[in-house]
């Protein structure tokens, strides 16, 4: 029910009823609506300015969750890198050592992460530093895992070829114990018999009678069978797996270049060719470009007592025969 308005008339000293026409009513309604609209707009603006819209608040919460998730991923990737680094150390220092394979160079493990900026397209993103850091770690882990997987494939192949490898590694003496007179020179620094100067001796010298049989110390392929200055008549056997053995100052060959030989097979005869002060065999073991002490590779045909005696002889010699 509409309210009735009254107005005081001082002339008649009484309240008179005020008649409101349609136009006045319409103006009053419009004024009320306008003031309400202004107030509503003001409240909405203040609410959105200080508190944001529901959609904005939802997006902010989602963005914070993403940042937290990226941080968590960063931490987990760091843990994965630590575990992967441990696997790489084991691979290089245990598994590959067992099979006498070269460790994987760090340049190969870390290849592909220098030079061109691969993450430039991420620099314009919000929280770019966190996103780039996580992406970079993920790429590094993926690359390292690939290299490590390939390495384990190699190790698996080595395991399969274990017996072949064990047959190839030099593991016996190059001549029978009963056939040589003595060890005239061991591995290491010795006095040269002709120049009388101190020189590193890369192998071992065994004295004996000319024509004494010389044996291949491991399975392999004859790489060289020819006469060379200094070494005289010389045989080189490639055993694979990085190993080669050298037999020098021979009197005669029993093999030819390219021939496959087995451990214990006669390949030549002891002699006195090349630069030599008497009949003897000069024997070397090499791994890659490094010479190794042959005395560490007589574990297949010597007893413990014979090996100890051999070491004592080798250490007490002072002058080579070549």
C-alpha positions in Angstrom: 0.0 0.0 0.0 1.5 3.4 -1.1 2.3 5.8 1.7 0.2 9.1 1.8 2.2 12.3 2.2 1.0 15.4 4.0 2.3 19.0 4.0 1.7 21.6 6.7 -0.2 24.7 5.5 0.6 27.7 7.8 -2.3 29.7 6.5 -4.9 27.2 7.5 -2.8 25.9 10.3 -3.4 22.3 9.2 -1.8 19.4 7.3 -3.0 19.0 3.8 -2.7 15.9 1.7 -0.1 16.1 -1.0 -1.1 14.8 -4.4 1.8 13.2 -6.4 1.4 13.0 -10.1 2.8 10.3 -12.4 5.7 12.4 -13.6 6.9 13.0 -10.1 6.6 9.4 -9.3 8.6 8.4 -12.4 11.4 10.9 -11.6 11.6 9.6 -8.0 11.8 6.0 -9.3 14.6 6.9 -11.8 16.5 8.8 -9.1 16.3 5.8 -6.8 17.4 3.4 -9.6 20.3 5.7 -10.6 21.7 6.0 -7.1 21.4 2.3 -6.5 23.2 1.5 -9.8 26.0 3.9 -9.0 26.4 2.4 -5.5 26.4 -1.1 -7.0 29.0 -0.3 -9.6 31.2 1.4 -6.9 31.0 -1.7 -4.7 31.8 -4.1 -7.7 34.8 -1.9 -8.7 36.1 -1.8 -5.1 35.6 -5.6 -4.7 37.4 -6.5 -7.9 40.2 -4.0 -7.3 41.1 -5.2 -3.9 40.0 -8.8 -4.0 39.9 -9.7 -7.7 37.3 -11.6 -9.6 36.5 -15.2 -8.7 38.1 -16.3 -12.0 41.3 -14.3 -11.2 41.5 -15.7 -7.8 41.1 -19.2 -9.2 43.8 -18.5 -11.8 46.2 -17.2 -9.1 45.7 -20.3 -7.0 46.3 -22.5 -10.1 49.5 -20.5 -10.9 50.8 -20.9 -7.4 50.1 -24.7 -7.6 52.1 -24.8 -10.9 55.0 -22.9 -9.3 55.0 -25.3 -6.3 54.9 -28.3 -8.7 57.8 -27.0 -10.7 59.8 -26.5 -7.6 59.0 -30.1 -6.5 60.0 -31.4 -10.0 63.3 -29.5 -9.7 64.1 -31.1 -6.4 63.2 -34.6 -7.7 65.2 -34.1 -10.9 68.2 -33.1 -8.7 67.8 -36.4 -6.8 67.6 -38.3 -10.1 70.8 -36.6 -11.3 72.6 -37.6 -8.1 71.5 -41.3 -8.5 72.4 -41.2 -12.2 75.9 -39.7 -11.3 76.4 -42.6 -9.0 75.5 -45.1 -11.7 78.0 -43.4 -14.1 80.7 -43.7 -11.4 80.0 -47.4 -10.9 79.9 -48.0 -14.7 83.3 -46.3 -15.3 85.1 -47.5 -12.1 83.7 -51.0 -11.6 81.9 -52.6 -14.5 84.2 -51.2 -17.2 87.3 -51.9 -15.1 86.2 -55.5 -14.7 86.1 -56.0 -18.4 89.1 -53.7 -19.0 87.1 -51.3 -21.2 87.8 -47.5 -21.4 85.5 -45.3 -19.3 83.1 -43.1 -21.2 84.6 -39.6 -21.5 82.7 -36.8 -19.7 82.5 -34.9 -23.0 80.3 -37.6 -24.4 78.2 -37.8 -21.3 77.6 -34.1 -21.2 77.6 -33.4 -25.0 74.9 -31.1 -26.5 74.4 -28.7 -23.6 76.7 -25.8 -24.6 76.7 -23.2 -27.3 73.3 -22.2 -28.7 70.7 -21.1 -26.2 68.1 -23.9 -26.6 65.7 -22.3 -24.1 65.3 -18.8 -25.6 61.6 -19.4 -26.4 60.9 -19.9 -22.6 62.5 -16.6 -21.5 59.2 -14.6 -22.1 57.2 -16.9 -19.8 56.2 -16.0 -16.2 58.6 -17.6 -13.8 60.9 -18.2 -16.7 64.0 -18.9 -14.5 62.2 -21.8 -12.8 60.8 -23.2 -16.0 64.1 -23.0 -17.8 66.0 -24.6 -14.9 63.5 -27.5 -14.7 63.5 -28.0 -18.5 67.3 -28.0 -18.7 67.7 -30.6 -15.9 65.1 -32.8 -17.6 67.1 -32.6 -20.9 70.3 -33.4 -19.1 68.8 -36.4 -17.4 67.3 -37.6 -20.6 70.7 -37.3 -22.4 72.6 -39.0 -19.6 70.1 -41.8 -19.4 70.5 -42.4 -23.1 74.3 -42.5 -22.9 74.1 -44.8 -19.8 71.7 -47.1 -21.5 74.1 -47.5 -24.5 76.9 -48.1 -22.0 75.0 -50.9 -20.3 74.4 -52.4 -23.8 78.2 -52.4 -24.2 78.7 -54.0 -20.8 76.0 -56.6 -21.6 77.9 -57.5 -24.8 81.1 -57.7 -22.8 79.4 -60.2 -20.4 78.3 -62.3 -23.4 81.9 -62.2 -24.7 83.5 -62.8 -21.3 85.0 -66.2 -22.2 86.2 -64.9 -25.6 87.8 -61.9 -23.8 89.4 -64.2 -21.2 90.9 -66.3 -23.9 92.3 -63.2 -25.7 94.0 -61.5 -22.7 97.7 -62.4 -22.5 97.8 -64.8 -19.5 100.8 -67.2 -19.9 104.5 -66.9 -20.3 105.8 -66.6 -23.9 108.1 -69.6 -23.4 108.1 -72.6 -21.1 109.7 -72.3 -17.7 112.0 -75.3 -18.5 113.2 -73.6 -21.7 114.6 -70.3 -20.6 117.8 -69.8 -18.7 117.0 -66.7 -16.7 115.3 -63.3 -16.8 118.0 -60.9 -17.9 115.9 -57.8 -17.6 112.6 -56.9 -16.1 110.1 -54.1 -16.8 111.2 -50.6 -15.8 114.3 -48.4 -15.7 117.4 -50.4 -16.7 120.9 -49.8 -18.0 121.2 -50.2 -21.8 123.9 -52.9 -22.6 125.5 -50.9 -25.5 125.0 -47.2 -24.6 125.4 -47.8 -20.9 122.8 -45.2 -20.1 119.7 -45.4 -18.0 116.7 -46.2 -20.2 113.1 -47.4 -19.6 112.7 -51.1 -20.6 109.2 -51.7 -21.9 109.1 -55.4 -21.5 111.0 -58.5 -20.1 114.0 -60.3 -21.6 114.3 -64.1 -21.3 117.6 -65.8 -22.2 117.6 -69.2 -23.8 118.9 -71.4 -26.6 118.4 -70.3 -30.2 115.5 -72.2 -31.6 113.6 -72.4 -28.3 109.8 -72.4 -29.1 107.9 -69.1 -28.5 104.2 -69.2 -27.7 101.3 -66.8 -28.3 100.2 -65.7 -24.8 96.5 -65.2 -25.8 94.2 -65.7 -28.7 94.5 -63.1 -31.5 95.6 -62.2 -35.0 99.1 -61.7 -36.2 99.5 -58.0 -37.0 103.2 -57.9 -37.8 105.7 -60.7 -38.7 108.8 -59.0 -40.2 112.2 -57.8 -39.4 112.6 -54.3 -37.9 115.6 -52.3 -36.9 116.5 -52.8 -33.3 113.9 -55.5 -32.7 115.2 -57.8 -35.3 112.7 -60.4 -36.4 109.5 -59.4 -34.6 106.0 -60.6 -34.2 103.1 -58.5 -33.0 99.8 -60.1 -32.1 96.5 -58.1 -31.8 94.4 -59.8 -29.1 91.5 -57.4 -29.3 90.0 -55.5 -26.3 93.0 -53.0 -26.7 95.7 -55.6 -26.0 98.7 -56.3 -28.2 101.9 -58.4 -27.4 105.3 -58.1 -29.0 107.9 -60.9 -29.4 111.3 -59.6 -30.6 114.9 -60.8 -31.6 113.4 -64.0 -33.0 115.4 -66.5 -35.0 112.5 -67.7 -37.1 108.8 -67.2 -37.7 106.1 -69.9 -37.5 103.2 -67.6 -38.4 102.4 -65.0 -41.1 100.7 -61.7 -41.0 96.9 -62.0 -40.7 97.0 -65.5 -39.3 94.7 -66.3 -36.3 96.5 -67.9 -33.4 95.4 -69.5 -30.1 96.9 -69.2 -26.7 99.8 -71.7 -26.4 100.3 -72.0 -30.1 104.0 -71.8 -31.3 104.5 -68.6 -33.3 108.3 -68.4 -33.6 111.7 -69.4 -32.2 114.0 -67.6 -29.8 117.0 -65.9 -31.5 119.6 -63.2 -31.5 118.6 -60.8 -34.3 118.5 -57.0 -34.2 120.3 -55.0 -31.5 121.0 -57.9 -29.1 124.0 -58.9 -26.9 123.0 -62.6 -26.8 120.2 -65.1 -27.6 117.0 -63.9 -25.8 113.4 -63.1 -26.2 112.2 -59.5 -25.7 108.5 -59.7 -24.7 106.0 -56.7 -24.3 102.4 -56.4 -23.3 100.5 -53.3 -24.3 97.0 -51.9 -23.7 96.3 -49.2 -26.2 99.4 -47.1 -26.4 100.5 -47.9 -22.8 103.1 -50.6 -22.0 102.3 -52.8 -19.1 104.5 -55.0 -16.9 104.3 -58.5 -18.4 104.9 -60.1 -15.0 101.3 -59.2 -14.1 100.0 -61.4 -16.9 101.5 -64.9 -16.0 98.6 -66.0 -13.9 97.5 -69.0 -16.0 100.6 -71.2 -15.9 102.6 -70.3 -12.7 102.2 -71.5 -9.2 102.3 -69.0 -6.3 105.9 -70.1 -5.5 107.0 -69.9 -9.2 105.4 -66.4 -9.5 107.2 -65.1 -6.4 110.5 -66.4 -7.7 109.8 -64.8 -11.1 109.1 -61.4 -9.4 112.3 -61.6 -7.4 114.4 -62.3 -10.6 112.8 -59.5 -12.5 113.4 -56.9 -9.7 117.0 -57.9 -9.2 118.1 -57.4 -12.9 119.9 -54.3 -13.8 120.9 -54.4 -17.4 118.9 -55.3 -20.6 120.1 -57.4 -23.5 118.7 -55.0 -26.2 
